[in-house]
Amino acid sequence: MPPKLRSDDGRNIVIRPLAYCAEADLAEYAELRAFPVMPCNLCGSQENLERKNVKAMLAEWEKKHPGRIETIFRSISNVMPSQLADANLFDFAGLDFAGRDGAALDGRGLGDERRRADAPAWLADPESSDSTLDSG
């Protein structure tokens, strides 16, 4: 889930203000501030959930390959519609092998990515200066 997400019905926005904070940093801060631990059986704290398995897998990856979690997070923060399998965001049927200037591609990329007419407005102009699209 992204740090800010509009619900499907458009009536609510979920804001996750700590999405960019590492869990270890949050735990250390909570300990320094002596925040009380509140027992909870919601949101993945139960035994035998896939969430715990994924957390263990990520911890093992991080031990073997430091920085991998940050790399994964950066990769999901910089996705082009053509890299997804959503035909509502990208016109795969209209994809050809010509680059932006009409020249054949040399295998380095797909060149001009055509946008569907019904795609979100922010997809229509890839050169948009909209600050909400800046990757920082």
PDB file of C-alpha atoms in Angstrom:
ATOM      1  CA  MET A   1       0.000   0.000   0.000  1.00  0.00           C
ATOM      2  CA  PRO A   2       1.399   3.433  -0.841  1.00  0.00           C
ATOM      3  CA  PRO A   3       1.916   6.100   1.843  1.00  0.00           C
ATOM      4  CA  LYS A   4      -1.253   7.887   0.676  1.00  0.00           C
ATOM      5  CA  LEU A   5      -4.123   6.007  -0.937  1.00  0.00           C
ATOM      6  CA  ARG A   6      -7.613   7.051  -1.991  1.00  0.00           C
ATOM      7  CA  SER A   7     -10.260   4.394  -1.336  1.00  0.00           C
ATOM      8  CA  ASP A   8     -11.935   2.759  -4.322  1.00  0.00           C
ATOM      9  CA  ASP A   9     -15.155   4.689  -3.686  1.00  0.00           C
ATOM     10  CA  GLY A  10     -13.170   7.964  -3.523  1.00  0.00           C
ATOM     11  CA  ARG A  11     -14.663   8.976  -0.180  1.00  0.00           C
ATOM     12  CA  ASN A  12     -11.642   8.353   2.040  1.00  0.00           C
ATOM     13  CA  ILE A  13      -7.890   8.738   1.967  1.00  0.00           C
ATOM     14  CA  VAL A  14      -5.621   6.451   3.972  1.00  0.00           C
ATOM     15  CA  ILE A  15      -2.478   8.252   5.103  1.00  0.00           C
ATOM     16  CA  ARG A  16       0.448   6.244   6.446  1.00  0.00           C
ATOM     17  CA  PRO A  17       2.766   8.954   7.813  1.00  0.00           C
ATOM     18  CA  LEU A  18       5.447   6.486   8.926  1.00  0.00           C
ATOM     19  CA  ALA A  19       5.595   4.524   5.666  1.00  0.00           C
ATOM     20  CA  TYR A  20       9.131   5.723   4.938  1.00  0.00           C
ATOM     21  CA  CYS A  21      10.435   4.847   8.421  1.00  0.00           C
ATOM     22  CA  ALA A  22      12.239   1.583   9.076  1.00  0.00           C
ATOM     23  CA  GLU A  23      10.510  -0.644  11.612  1.00  0.00           C
ATOM     24  CA  ALA A  24      13.738  -0.947  13.622  1.00  0.00           C
ATOM     25  CA  ASP A  25      13.957   2.861  13.871  1.00  0.00           C
ATOM     26  CA  LEU A  26      10.358   3.052  15.069  1.00  0.00           C
ATOM     27  CA  ALA A  27      10.945   0.335  17.670  1.00  0.00           C
ATOM     28  CA  GLU A  28      14.074   2.109  18.925  1.00  0.00           C
ATOM     29  CA  TYR A  29      12.228   5.425  19.165  1.00  0.00           C
ATOM     30  CA  ALA A  30       9.310   3.806  21.005  1.00  0.00           C
ATOM     31  CA  GLU A  31      11.752   2.255  23.475  1.00  0.00           C
ATOM     32  CA  LEU A  32      13.582   5.570  24.004  1.00  0.00           C
ATOM     33  CA  ARG A  33      10.270   7.323  24.653  1.00  0.00           C
ATOM     34  CA  ALA A  34       9.073   4.422  26.852  1.00  0.00           C
ATOM     35  CA  PHE A  35       5.826   4.075  24.916  1.00  0.00           C
ATOM     36  CA  PRO A  36       3.635   1.359  26.457  1.00  0.00           C
ATOM     37  CA  VAL A  37       3.217  -1.900  24.568  1.00  0.00           C
ATOM     38  CA  MET A  38      -0.433  -2.444  23.854  1.00  0.00           C
ATOM     39  CA  PRO A  39      -1.343  -6.096  23.294  1.00  0.00           C
ATOM     40  CA  CYS A  40      -3.303  -6.611  20.115  1.00  0.00           C
ATOM     41  CA  ASN A  41      -4.564  -9.606  18.197  1.00  0.00           C
ATOM     42  CA  LEU A  42      -5.278  -7.629  15.033  1.00  0.00           C
ATOM     43  CA  CYS A  43      -3.297  -6.640  11.947  1.00  0.00           C
ATOM     44  CA  GLY A  44      -0.945  -9.580  11.661  1.00  0.00           C
ATOM     45  CA  SER A  45       0.119 -10.144  15.243  1.00  0.00           C
ATOM     46  CA  GLN A  46      -1.466 -13.609  15.342  1.00  0.00           C
ATOM     47  CA  GLU A  47       0.705 -16.687  14.945  1.00  0.00           C
ATOM     48  CA  ASN A  48       1.001 -18.569  11.643  1.00  0.00           C
ATOM     49  CA  LEU A  49       0.143 -15.681   9.364  1.00  0.00           C
ATOM     50  CA  GLU A  50       1.837 -15.133   6.018  1.00  0.00           C
ATOM     51  CA  ARG A  51       2.801 -11.643   7.171  1.00  0.00           C
ATOM     52  CA  LYS A  52       5.184 -13.182   9.726  1.00  0.00           C
ATOM     53  CA  ASN A  53       6.683 -15.471   7.089  1.00  0.00           C
ATOM     54  CA  VAL A  54       7.278 -12.537   4.740  1.00  0.00           C
ATOM     55  CA  LYS A  55       8.801 -10.488   7.575  1.00  0.00           C
ATOM     56  CA  ALA A  56      11.194 -13.358   8.378  1.00  0.00           C
ATOM     57  CA  MET A  57      12.085 -13.718   4.695  1.00  0.00           C
ATOM     58  CA  LEU A  58      12.838  -9.985   4.383  1.00  0.00           C
ATOM     59  CA  ALA A  59      14.958 -10.078   7.564  1.00  0.00           C
ATOM     60  CA  GLU A  60      16.972 -13.004   6.143  1.00  0.00           C
ATOM     61  CA  TRP A  61      17.445 -11.185   2.826  1.00  0.00           C
ATOM     62  CA  GLU A  62      18.601  -8.068   4.666  1.00  0.00           C
ATOM     63  CA  LYS A  63      21.195 -10.104   6.600  1.00  0.00           C
ATOM     64  CA  LYS A  64      22.545 -11.707   3.430  1.00  0.00           C
ATOM     65  CA  HIS A  65      22.215  -8.617   1.218  1.00  0.00           C
ATOM     66  CA  PRO A  66      22.180  -5.352   3.225  1.00  0.00           C
ATOM     67  CA  GLY A  67      20.107  -2.646   1.561  1.00  0.00           C
ATOM     68  CA  ARG A  68      17.809  -5.038  -0.284  1.00  0.00           C
ATOM     69  CA  ILE A  69      14.658  -3.822   1.494  1.00  0.00           C
ATOM     70  CA  GLU A  70      15.405  -0.217   0.497  1.00  0.00           C
ATOM     71  CA  THR A  71      16.049  -1.369  -3.070  1.00  0.00           C
ATOM     72  CA  ILE A  72      12.678  -3.140  -3.171  1.00  0.00           C
ATOM     73  CA  PHE A  73      10.916  -0.066  -1.783  1.00  0.00           C
ATOM     74  CA  ARG A  74      12.623   2.201  -4.343  1.00  0.00           C
ATOM     75  CA  SER A  75      11.660  -0.170  -7.149  1.00  0.00           C
ATOM     76  CA  ILE A  76       7.956  -0.068  -6.271  1.00  0.00           C
ATOM     77  CA  SER A  77       8.196   3.712  -6.015  1.00  0.00           C
ATOM     78  CA  ASN A  78       9.324   4.081  -9.638  1.00  0.00           C
ATOM     79  CA  VAL A  79       7.034   1.980 -11.840  1.00  0.00           C
ATOM     80  CA  MET A  80       5.986   2.724 -15.395  1.00  0.00           C
ATOM     81  CA  PRO A  81       2.544   1.509 -16.552  1.00  0.00           C
ATOM     82  CA  SER A  82       4.212  -0.595 -19.263  1.00  0.00           C
ATOM     83  CA  GLN A  83       5.978  -2.586 -16.529  1.00  0.00           C
ATOM     84  CA  LEU A  84       2.649  -3.731 -15.112  1.00  0.00           C
ATOM     85  CA  ALA A  85       0.132  -6.128 -16.638  1.00  0.00           C
ATOM     86  CA  ASP A  86      -2.795  -3.686 -16.478  1.00  0.00           C
ATOM     87  CA  ALA A  87      -4.277  -3.085 -19.931  1.00  0.00           C
ATOM     88  CA  ASN A  88      -6.306  -0.204 -18.458  1.00  0.00           C
ATOM     89  CA  LEU A  89      -3.078   1.720 -17.832  1.00  0.00           C
ATOM     90  CA  PHE A  90      -1.080   0.749 -20.918  1.00  0.00           C
ATOM     91  CA  ASP A  91      -2.050  -0.100 -24.489  1.00  0.00           C
ATOM     92  CA  PHE A  92      -0.189  -3.386 -24.968  1.00  0.00           C
ATOM     93  CA  ALA A  93      -2.180  -4.222 -28.101  1.00  0.00           C
ATOM     94  CA  GLY A  94      -0.981  -1.007 -29.747  1.00  0.00           C
ATOM     95  CA  LEU A  95       2.656  -1.510 -28.755  1.00  0.00           C
ATOM     96  CA  ASP A  96       5.066  -1.493 -31.671  1.00  0.00           C
ATOM     97  CA  PHE A  97       8.831  -1.652 -32.008  1.00  0.00           C
ATOM     98  CA  ALA A  98       9.476   1.929 -33.073  1.00  0.00           C
ATOM     99  CA  GLY A  99      11.115   4.446 -30.790  1.00  0.00           C
ATOM    100  CA  ARG A 100       9.932   8.032 -30.275  1.00  0.00           C
ATOM    101  CA  ASP A 101      11.570   9.122 -33.521  1.00  0.00           C
ATOM    102  CA  GLY A 102      10.148   6.151 -35.446  1.00  0.00           C
ATOM    103  CA  ALA A 103      13.517   4.380 -35.639  1.00  0.00           C
ATOM    104  CA  ALA A 104      13.747   0.704 -34.796  1.00  0.00           C
ATOM    105  CA  LEU A 105      14.722   0.001 -31.218  1.00  0.00           C
ATOM    106  CA  ASP A 106      18.136  -1.357 -30.358  1.00  0.00           C
ATOM    107  CA  GLY A 107      16.890  -3.542 -27.505  1.00  0.00           C
ATOM    108  CA  ARG A 108      17.471  -0.979 -24.729  1.00  0.00           C
ATOM    109  CA  GLY A 109      13.816  -0.075 -24.212  1.00  0.00           C
ATOM    110  CA  LEU A 110      10.356   0.186 -25.684  1.00  0.00           C
ATOM    111  CA  GLY A 111      10.582   3.790 -26.761  1.00  0.00           C
ATOM    112  CA  ASP A 112       7.284   5.651 -27.025  1.00  0.00           C
ATOM    113  CA  GLU A 113       4.779   4.344 -24.504  1.00  0.00           C
ATOM    114  CA  ARG A 114       1.312   5.072 -25.810  1.00  0.00           C
ATOM    115  CA  ARG A 115      -1.226   6.121 -23.217  1.00  0.00           C
ATOM    116  CA  ARG A 116      -4.866   5.058 -23.370  1.00  0.00           C
ATOM    117  CA  ALA A 117      -7.399   7.856 -23.702  1.00  0.00           C
ATOM    118  CA  ASP A 118      -9.124   6.690 -20.512  1.00  0.00           C
ATOM    119  CA  ALA A 119      -5.896   6.474 -18.475  1.00  0.00           C
ATOM    120  CA  PRO A 120      -5.515   8.805 -15.466  1.00  0.00           C
ATOM    121  CA  ALA A 121      -4.554  12.371 -16.398  1.00  0.00           C
ATOM    122  CA  TRP A 122      -1.136  12.117 -14.750  1.00  0.00           C
ATOM    123  CA  LEU A 123      -0.238   9.340 -17.214  1.00  0.00           C
ATOM    124  CA  ALA A 124      -1.088  11.449 -20.240  1.00  0.00           C
ATOM    125  CA  ASP A 125       2.030  13.637 -20.006  1.00  0.00           C
ATOM    126  CA  PRO A 126       5.185  11.728 -18.958  1.00  0.00           C
ATOM    127  CA  GLU A 127       7.131  15.015 -18.960  1.00  0.00           C
ATOM    128  CA  SER A 128       4.707  16.538 -16.444  1.00  0.00           C
ATOM    129  CA  SER A 129       6.225  18.931 -13.944  1.00  0.00           C
ATOM    130  CA  ASP A 130       3.622  17.923 -11.361  1.00  0.00           C
ATOM    131  CA  SER A 131       5.504  17.863  -8.069  1.00  0.00           C
ATOM    132  CA  THR A 132       3.458  14.900  -6.827  1.00  0.00           C
ATOM    133  CA  LEU A 133       5.262  12.719  -9.361  1.00  0.00           C
ATOM    134  CA  ASP A 134       8.772  13.708  -8.312  1.00  0.00           C
ATOM    135  CA  SER A 135      10.692  10.767  -6.920  1.00  0.00           C
ATOM    136  CA  GLY A 136      12.743  13.032  -4.636  1.00  0.00           C
TER     137      GLY A 136
END
